[in-house]
Amino acid sequence: TLPHQTDHFFKSMMMPVLAPAGVQEYIDFGVHGYAMSRYSGCWVAFKALADTVETSASVDVDPDRVQVVIPEDFAIPADGLNIRWPDPPLVQEKRLLNQKLYAALAYARANRLNRVIIDAPDARLGIITSGKSYLDVRQAFDDLGIDEALAAEIGIRLYKVGMVWPLEADGVRLFAAGLEEILVIEEKRQLLEYQLKEELYNWREDVRPRVIGKFDEKGEWAHIGRSDGTVDHGDWLLPAAGELTPAMIARVIAGRIERFFTSDRIQARLAFLQAKEKSLSERLFSIDRVPTFCSGCPHNTSTHVPEGSRALAGIGCHYMVTWMPERRTGTFTQMGGEGVPWVGQAPFTS
């Protein structure tokens, strides 16, 4: 059981994925999701992160806020794209791969779900991001003291992606034109980065920018020999493990622009962020206040095991029993698989 990332699963199911950046976009993209589904015939996925779901905000609920634009550059076939009966599997597959996904791309293009937010007349560094990571990038800009005017002076172009899969190619190439480097900032494993590299790979070498994201220029799977005979691999820039924070993003942005722009103000802000991160990582108290079950919760009594026995944990609140050694409960498994570890242990149990 690992921290999950469902957008890769949605991709495998050939479902366009919308990634709202905040509570307001949950409403706006919700409207677009319904409209895109009706237009293209696709199931449309919606990326929901706890950081956004478990929060609140003031929002505009004007029913006319989102004006849906019907694409003019895609021809709907005479028999449409939606479900019908009978509909053999191979016919469905052909329609999905040859028409429905391209209809979804046309919808994203017509409604500008992906767009440039900050531009510069002579942009050198492009940043492409989406969802929560977009807000983290804006926070990183604020932390570094980079407003839109300074970003233009530095040469930064910022591209916000609303539909993270499939990645609409025309907008990407317009965004990438003239850039020296593109930094992809996204939480967890690469989704945008792999698509971006694929779409730019066959572009002319004289206009194709360098693309980095989770790893630096050495590459993700690089096997690099050192002078001492040992081998190394690419260095993580924005790790996929754990949480991506605005401070981590700020350090990477500052490092990438340092090749052609720096200022005492940015360096001072960066030093402050590093000191703050260091202080937050240090323990202030020598005791731990371990979470436990709420008063009245059945887990308070149901997790006690008979003398001489031991139990195995599951996912959810029950997992907290693994922090209580006196209740002799170890290991854990995914939701729905709680009994599986017993299968392997049963032959060795009397």
Short mmCIF file of C-alpha atoms in Angstrom, two decimals:
data_model
loop_
_atom_site.label_atom_id
_atom_site.label_comp_id
_atom_site.label_asym_id
_atom_site.label_seq_id
_atom_site.Cartn_x
_atom_site.Cartn_y
_atom_site.Cartn_z
CA THR A 1 0.00 0.00 0.00
CA LEU A 2 1.48 3.32 -1.13
CA PRO A 3 0.29 6.92 -1.45
CA HIS A 4 -1.85 6.74 -4.56
CA GLN A 5 -1.94 8.74 -7.79
CA THR A 6 -5.06 7.98 -9.77
CA ASP A 7 -4.40 10.11 -12.86
CA HIS A 8 -2.16 7.39 -14.31
CA PHE A 9 -5.03 4.95 -13.88
CA PHE A 10 -7.39 7.36 -15.65
CA LYS A 11 -4.90 7.57 -18.50
CA SER A 12 -4.86 3.78 -18.84
CA MET A 13 -8.67 3.91 -19.07
CA MET A 14 -8.42 6.53 -21.86
CA MET A 15 -10.30 9.12 -19.80
CA PRO A 16 -9.47 12.82 -20.27
CA VAL A 17 -8.33 14.20 -16.91
CA LEU A 18 -9.18 17.67 -15.61
CA ALA A 19 -7.04 19.10 -12.80
CA PRO A 20 -8.64 22.02 -10.93
CA ALA A 21 -6.29 24.31 -9.02
CA GLY A 22 -8.73 25.45 -6.35
CA VAL A 23 -12.30 25.43 -5.09
CA GLN A 24 -13.50 27.88 -7.76
CA GLU A 25 -12.13 25.65 -10.49
CA TYR A 26 -13.96 22.67 -9.01
CA ILE A 27 -17.12 24.47 -10.09
CA ASP A 28 -15.78 25.82 -13.39
CA PHE A 29 -14.10 22.58 -14.44
CA GLY A 30 -17.13 20.65 -13.27
CA VAL A 31 -19.19 22.50 -15.88
CA HIS A 32 -16.48 21.88 -18.48
CA GLY A 33 -16.30 18.22 -17.52
CA TYR A 34 -19.99 17.68 -18.19
CA ALA A 35 -19.85 19.68 -21.42
CA MET A 36 -16.72 17.90 -22.65
CA SER A 37 -18.26 14.52 -21.91
CA ARG A 38 -21.44 15.37 -23.79
CA TYR A 39 -19.48 16.75 -26.74
CA SER A 40 -16.84 14.01 -27.03
CA GLY A 41 -18.70 11.01 -25.64
CA CYS A 42 -15.80 10.38 -23.23
CA TRP A 43 -15.91 9.66 -19.56
CA VAL A 44 -14.08 12.63 -18.03
CA ALA A 45 -11.98 12.24 -14.88
CA PHE A 46 -11.58 14.88 -12.20
CA LYS A 47 -8.42 15.09 -10.12
CA ALA A 48 -9.28 15.64 -6.46
CA LEU A 49 -6.54 16.32 -3.90
CA ALA A 50 -7.07 16.49 -0.16
CA ASP A 51 -5.39 19.92 -0.13
CA THR A 52 -8.28 21.28 -2.19
CA VAL A 53 -11.15 19.03 -1.17
CA GLU A 54 -10.68 19.60 2.55
CA THR A 55 -10.74 23.38 2.41
CA SER A 56 -13.17 26.22 1.88
CA ALA A 57 -13.30 29.36 -0.22
CA SER A 58 -15.59 32.11 -1.44
CA VAL A 59 -16.69 31.24 -4.96
CA ASP A 60 -18.68 32.76 -7.79
CA VAL A 61 -21.70 30.55 -8.52
CA ASP A 62 -23.11 32.65 -11.35
CA PRO A 63 -24.59 30.07 -13.77
CA ASP A 64 -23.33 32.17 -16.68
CA ARG A 65 -19.75 32.33 -15.37
CA VAL A 66 -18.59 29.49 -17.64
CA GLN A 67 -19.46 30.04 -21.29
CA VAL A 68 -18.93 26.76 -23.09
CA VAL A 69 -17.47 27.09 -26.59
CA ILE A 70 -18.27 24.37 -29.12
CA PRO A 71 -15.16 23.57 -31.22
CA GLU A 72 -15.17 24.59 -34.85
CA ASP A 73 -12.04 22.66 -35.88
CA PHE A 74 -13.41 19.16 -35.32
CA ALA A 75 -16.02 17.39 -37.42
CA ILE A 76 -18.43 15.22 -35.43
CA PRO A 77 -19.22 12.06 -37.44
CA ALA A 78 -22.75 11.67 -38.76
CA ASP A 79 -23.61 8.94 -36.25
CA GLY A 80 -22.19 10.93 -33.32
CA LEU A 81 -19.72 9.89 -30.65
CA ASN A 82 -21.95 8.81 -27.80
CA ILE A 83 -23.11 5.37 -26.69
CA ARG A 84 -25.59 3.42 -28.77
CA TRP A 85 -26.96 -0.12 -28.99
CA PRO A 86 -25.67 -2.43 -30.22
CA ASP A 87 -22.06 -1.24 -29.88
CA PRO A 88 -19.44 -4.01 -30.36
CA PRO A 89 -16.20 -3.64 -28.34
CA LEU A 90 -13.89 -3.24 -31.34
CA VAL A 91 -16.13 -0.53 -32.78
CA GLN A 92 -16.08 1.27 -29.42
CA GLU A 93 -12.29 1.04 -29.28
CA LYS A 94 -11.89 2.47 -32.78
CA ARG A 95 -14.27 5.34 -32.04
CA LEU A 96 -12.49 6.14 -28.76
CA LEU A 97 -8.96 6.14 -30.18
CA ASN A 98 -9.70 7.75 -33.54
CA GLN A 99 -12.41 10.26 -32.70
CA LYS A 100 -13.55 10.72 -29.10
CA LEU A 101 -10.17 11.64 -27.60
CA TYR A 102 -9.54 14.08 -30.44
CA ALA A 103 -12.94 15.62 -29.79
CA ALA A 104 -11.92 16.10 -26.15
CA LEU A 105 -8.68 17.75 -27.29
CA ALA A 106 -10.66 20.05 -29.58
CA TYR A 107 -12.89 20.99 -26.64
CA ALA A 108 -9.88 21.78 -24.45
CA ARG A 109 -8.40 23.89 -27.24
CA ALA A 110 -11.61 25.83 -27.93
CA ASN A 111 -12.25 26.54 -24.25
CA ARG A 112 -8.61 27.37 -23.41
CA LEU A 113 -8.39 24.88 -20.58
CA ASN A 114 -4.60 25.12 -21.01
CA ARG A 115 -3.21 28.63 -21.31
CA VAL A 116 -0.25 30.94 -20.77
CA ILE A 117 -0.64 32.86 -17.51
CA ILE A 118 2.62 34.85 -17.49
CA ASP A 119 4.61 35.70 -20.59
CA ALA A 120 7.79 37.58 -21.38
CA PRO A 121 8.88 39.25 -24.62
CA ASP A 122 12.14 37.28 -24.63
CA ALA A 123 11.21 34.28 -22.53
CA ARG A 124 14.00 31.81 -21.79
CA LEU A 125 12.60 29.58 -19.05
CA GLY A 126 9.16 28.04 -19.40
CA ILE A 127 7.31 26.53 -16.45
CA ILE A 128 4.44 24.15 -17.13
CA THR A 129 2.26 23.09 -14.22
CA SER A 130 -1.29 22.20 -13.21
CA GLY A 131 -3.73 21.89 -10.32
CA LYS A 132 -2.37 22.30 -6.81
CA SER A 133 1.16 22.54 -8.18
CA TYR A 134 0.14 25.68 -10.07
CA LEU A 135 -0.82 27.34 -6.79
CA ASP A 136 2.44 26.12 -5.26
CA VAL A 137 4.35 27.73 -8.14
CA ARG A 138 2.56 31.04 -7.58
CA GLN A 139 3.37 30.77 -3.87
CA ALA A 140 7.00 30.04 -4.74
CA PHE A 141 7.05 33.17 -6.92
CA ASP A 142 5.69 35.20 -4.01
CA ASP A 143 8.23 33.67 -1.63
CA LEU A 144 11.04 34.66 -4.00
CA GLY A 145 9.62 38.14 -4.51
CA ILE A 146 8.88 37.50 -8.19
CA ASP A 147 5.78 39.31 -9.41
CA GLU A 148 4.53 39.23 -13.00
CA ALA A 149 6.61 42.26 -13.99
CA LEU A 150 9.81 40.74 -12.61
CA ALA A 151 8.97 37.38 -14.18
CA ALA A 152 8.75 39.12 -17.56
CA GLU A 153 12.06 40.87 -16.91
CA ILE A 154 13.73 37.59 -15.95
CA GLY A 155 12.29 35.84 -18.99
CA ILE A 156 9.81 33.39 -17.43
CA ARG A 157 6.77 32.03 -19.25
CA LEU A 158 4.18 30.19 -17.12
CA TYR A 159 1.76 27.68 -18.67
CA LYS A 160 -1.19 26.36 -16.64
CA VAL A 161 -2.65 23.06 -17.79
CA GLY A 162 -6.29 22.37 -17.00
CA MET A 163 -6.56 19.08 -18.90
CA VAL A 164 -3.49 17.08 -17.92
CA TRP A 165 -4.25 14.08 -20.14
CA PRO A 166 -4.20 14.00 -23.06
CA LEU A 167 -1.96 17.06 -23.29
CA GLU A 168 -3.13 19.31 -26.13
CA ALA A 169 -0.18 19.67 -28.52
CA ASP A 170 -0.87 22.95 -30.37
CA GLY A 171 -0.91 25.00 -27.18
CA VAL A 172 2.21 23.25 -25.92
CA ARG A 173 4.21 24.13 -29.02
CA LEU A 174 3.08 27.75 -28.95
CA PHE A 175 4.14 27.87 -25.30
CA ALA A 176 7.50 26.20 -26.01
CA ALA A 177 8.45 28.39 -28.99
CA GLY A 178 11.59 30.41 -28.28
CA LEU A 179 12.34 28.86 -24.90
CA GLU A 180 15.72 27.49 -23.89
CA GLU A 181 14.38 25.25 -21.15
CA ILE A 182 11.06 24.01 -19.79
CA LEU A 183 10.65 23.07 -16.14
CA VAL A 184 7.71 20.73 -15.47
CA ILE A 185 6.27 21.06 -11.97
CA GLU A 186 3.70 18.45 -10.96
CA GLU A 187 2.97 16.49 -7.81
CA LYS A 188 3.97 12.83 -7.51
CA ARG A 189 4.97 10.84 -10.62
CA GLN A 190 5.37 12.31 -14.09
CA LEU A 191 2.25 12.72 -16.20
CA LEU A 192 2.74 16.05 -17.97
CA GLU A 193 6.50 15.63 -18.31
CA TYR A 194 6.38 12.41 -20.31
CA GLN A 195 3.72 13.80 -22.66
CA LEU A 196 5.62 17.05 -23.15
CA LYS A 197 8.82 15.23 -24.06
CA GLU A 198 6.94 13.03 -26.50
CA GLU A 199 5.28 15.98 -28.21
CA LEU A 200 8.52 17.97 -28.54
CA TYR A 201 10.86 15.09 -29.38
CA ASN A 202 10.44 15.30 -33.16
CA TRP A 203 10.41 19.09 -33.22
CA ARG A 204 13.27 20.82 -35.03
CA GLU A 205 16.46 20.83 -32.97
CA ASP A 206 16.95 24.57 -33.46
CA VAL A 207 13.66 25.33 -31.67
CA ARG A 208 13.26 22.37 -29.30
CA PRO A 209 13.92 23.41 -25.68
CA ARG A 210 15.52 21.27 -23.00
CA VAL A 211 12.88 19.66 -20.74
CA ILE A 212 13.50 18.85 -17.09
CA GLY A 213 11.17 18.06 -14.24
CA LYS A 214 11.56 15.34 -11.68
CA PHE A 215 15.23 14.92 -12.64
CA ASP A 216 17.97 17.24 -13.80
CA GLU A 217 19.72 17.15 -17.18
CA LYS A 218 21.39 13.82 -16.44
CA GLY A 219 18.08 12.11 -16.99
CA GLU A 220 15.84 9.79 -15.06
CA TRP A 221 17.36 6.40 -15.80
CA ALA A 222 20.89 7.58 -16.57
CA HIS A 223 23.79 5.29 -15.65
CA ILE A 224 26.67 7.70 -15.23
CA GLY A 225 30.25 6.66 -14.56
CA ARG A 226 32.27 8.60 -11.99
CA SER A 227 36.00 9.23 -12.09
CA ASP A 228 36.49 6.86 -9.15
CA GLY A 229 34.95 3.97 -11.06
CA THR A 230 31.56 4.02 -9.33
CA VAL A 231 28.30 4.85 -11.08
CA ASP A 232 25.68 7.48 -10.42
CA HIS A 233 22.23 8.38 -11.71
CA GLY A 234 20.31 11.57 -12.42
CA ASP A 235 19.63 13.86 -9.47
CA TRP A 236 16.10 14.50 -8.26
CA LEU A 237 14.99 18.09 -8.71
CA LEU A 238 11.37 17.71 -7.65
CA PRO A 239 11.00 14.33 -5.92
CA ALA A 240 7.99 12.14 -6.61
CA ALA A 241 8.09 10.69 -3.09
CA GLY A 242 6.29 12.62 -0.38
CA GLU A 243 4.84 16.09 -0.72
CA LEU A 244 6.03 18.84 -3.04
CA THR A 245 6.15 22.15 -1.14
CA PRO A 246 6.36 25.76 -2.37
CA ALA A 247 9.77 26.07 -0.68
CA MET A 248 11.13 23.09 -2.63
CA ILE A 249 9.75 24.57 -5.85
CA ALA A 250 11.21 27.99 -5.04
CA ARG A 251 14.69 26.51 -4.64
CA VAL A 252 14.47 24.77 -8.01
CA ILE A 253 13.14 27.86 -9.82
CA ALA A 254 15.88 30.02 -8.29
CA GLY A 255 18.48 27.47 -9.33
CA ARG A 256 17.28 27.34 -12.94
CA ILE A 257 17.12 31.12 -13.45
CA GLU A 258 20.45 31.65 -11.69
CA ARG A 259 22.25 30.84 -14.96
CA PHE A 260 21.03 34.09 -16.50
CA PHE A 261 19.47 36.17 -13.70
CA THR A 262 19.97 36.71 -10.01
CA SER A 263 19.46 39.47 -7.47
CA ASP A 264 20.27 40.12 -3.83
CA ARG A 265 16.55 40.13 -3.10
CA ILE A 266 15.99 36.64 -4.49
CA GLN A 267 19.07 35.30 -2.72
CA ALA A 268 17.90 36.81 0.57
CA ARG A 269 14.42 35.31 0.13
CA LEU A 270 15.95 31.95 -0.70
CA ALA A 271 18.15 32.04 2.39
CA PHE A 272 15.09 32.83 4.51
CA LEU A 273 13.16 29.88 3.03
CA GLN A 274 16.04 27.50 3.64
CA ALA A 275 16.38 28.65 7.24
CA LYS A 276 12.63 28.29 7.76
CA GLU A 277 12.59 24.78 6.30
CA LYS A 278 15.52 23.82 8.52
CA SER A 279 13.82 25.12 11.65
CA LEU A 280 10.60 23.28 10.80
CA SER A 281 12.49 20.01 10.40
CA GLU A 282 14.05 20.25 13.86
CA ARG A 283 12.30 18.72 16.86
CA LEU A 284 11.16 21.26 19.41
CA PHE A 285 10.03 18.73 22.00
CA SER A 286 11.45 15.40 23.12
CA ILE A 287 8.04 13.76 23.51
CA ASP A 288 5.57 12.57 20.89
CA ARG A 289 1.83 12.99 21.12
CA VAL A 290 0.72 9.91 19.22
CA PRO A 291 -2.77 10.09 17.65
CA THR A 292 -5.32 7.67 19.02
CA PHE A 293 -8.96 6.75 18.51
CA CYS A 294 -11.74 9.20 19.27
CA SER A 295 -13.61 8.73 22.53
CA GLY A 296 -16.57 6.45 21.93
CA CYS A 297 -15.01 4.86 18.84
CA PRO A 298 -15.47 1.05 18.74
CA HIS A 299 -11.78 0.70 17.81
CA ASN A 300 -10.93 1.58 21.41
CA THR A 301 -12.10 -1.86 22.53
CA SER A 302 -12.21 -3.95 19.34
CA THR A 303 -8.45 -3.66 18.79
CA HIS A 304 -7.59 -5.42 22.05
CA VAL A 305 -6.49 -8.98 21.29
CA PRO A 306 -6.54 -12.08 23.57
CA GLU A 307 -3.41 -12.94 25.50
CA GLY A 308 -0.98 -14.90 23.34
CA SER A 309 -2.53 -13.70 20.08
CA ARG A 310 -1.66 -10.97 17.64
CA ALA A 311 -3.58 -9.07 14.98
CA LEU A 312 -2.93 -7.54 11.58
CA ALA A 313 -3.96 -3.99 10.71
CA GLY A 314 -5.93 -2.55 7.83
CA ILE A 315 -6.29 0.88 6.25
CA GLY A 316 -8.13 3.79 7.84
CA CYS A 317 -8.45 4.66 11.51
CA HIS A 318 -7.72 1.04 12.39
CA TYR A 319 -4.14 1.59 11.19
CA MET A 320 -3.40 3.65 14.31
CA VAL A 321 -3.37 0.47 16.38
CA THR A 322 0.07 -0.30 14.89
CA TRP A 323 1.37 2.58 17.02
CA MET A 324 0.16 0.83 20.19
CA PRO A 325 2.65 -1.97 20.94
CA GLU A 326 0.62 -3.26 23.88
CA ARG A 327 -2.14 -4.31 21.44
CA ARG A 328 0.23 -6.58 19.48
CA THR A 329 -0.90 -5.54 15.99
CA GLY A 330 1.60 -5.46 13.17
CA THR A 331 1.89 -4.84 9.43
CA PHE A 332 -0.98 -3.62 7.22
CA THR A 333 -2.45 -4.18 3.80
CA GLN A 334 -4.60 -2.39 1.26
CA MET A 335 -8.29 -1.71 1.78
CA GLY A 336 -10.25 -4.85 1.07
CA GLY A 337 -7.24 -7.13 1.47
CA GLU A 338 -7.03 -7.22 5.24
CA GLY A 339 -7.31 -11.00 5.47
CA VAL A 340 -4.66 -11.79 2.86
CA PRO A 341 -1.59 -11.71 5.19
CA TRP A 342 -3.27 -14.43 7.24
CA VAL A 343 -3.18 -16.76 4.22
CA GLY A 344 0.61 -16.84 4.35
CA GLN A 345 0.78 -17.15 8.13
CA ALA A 346 -1.93 -19.75 8.67
CA PRO A 347 0.29 -22.82 7.99
CA PHE A 348 2.69 -21.65 10.70
CA THR A 349 0.02 -20.97 13.31
CA SER A 350 -1.43 -23.38 15.82
#
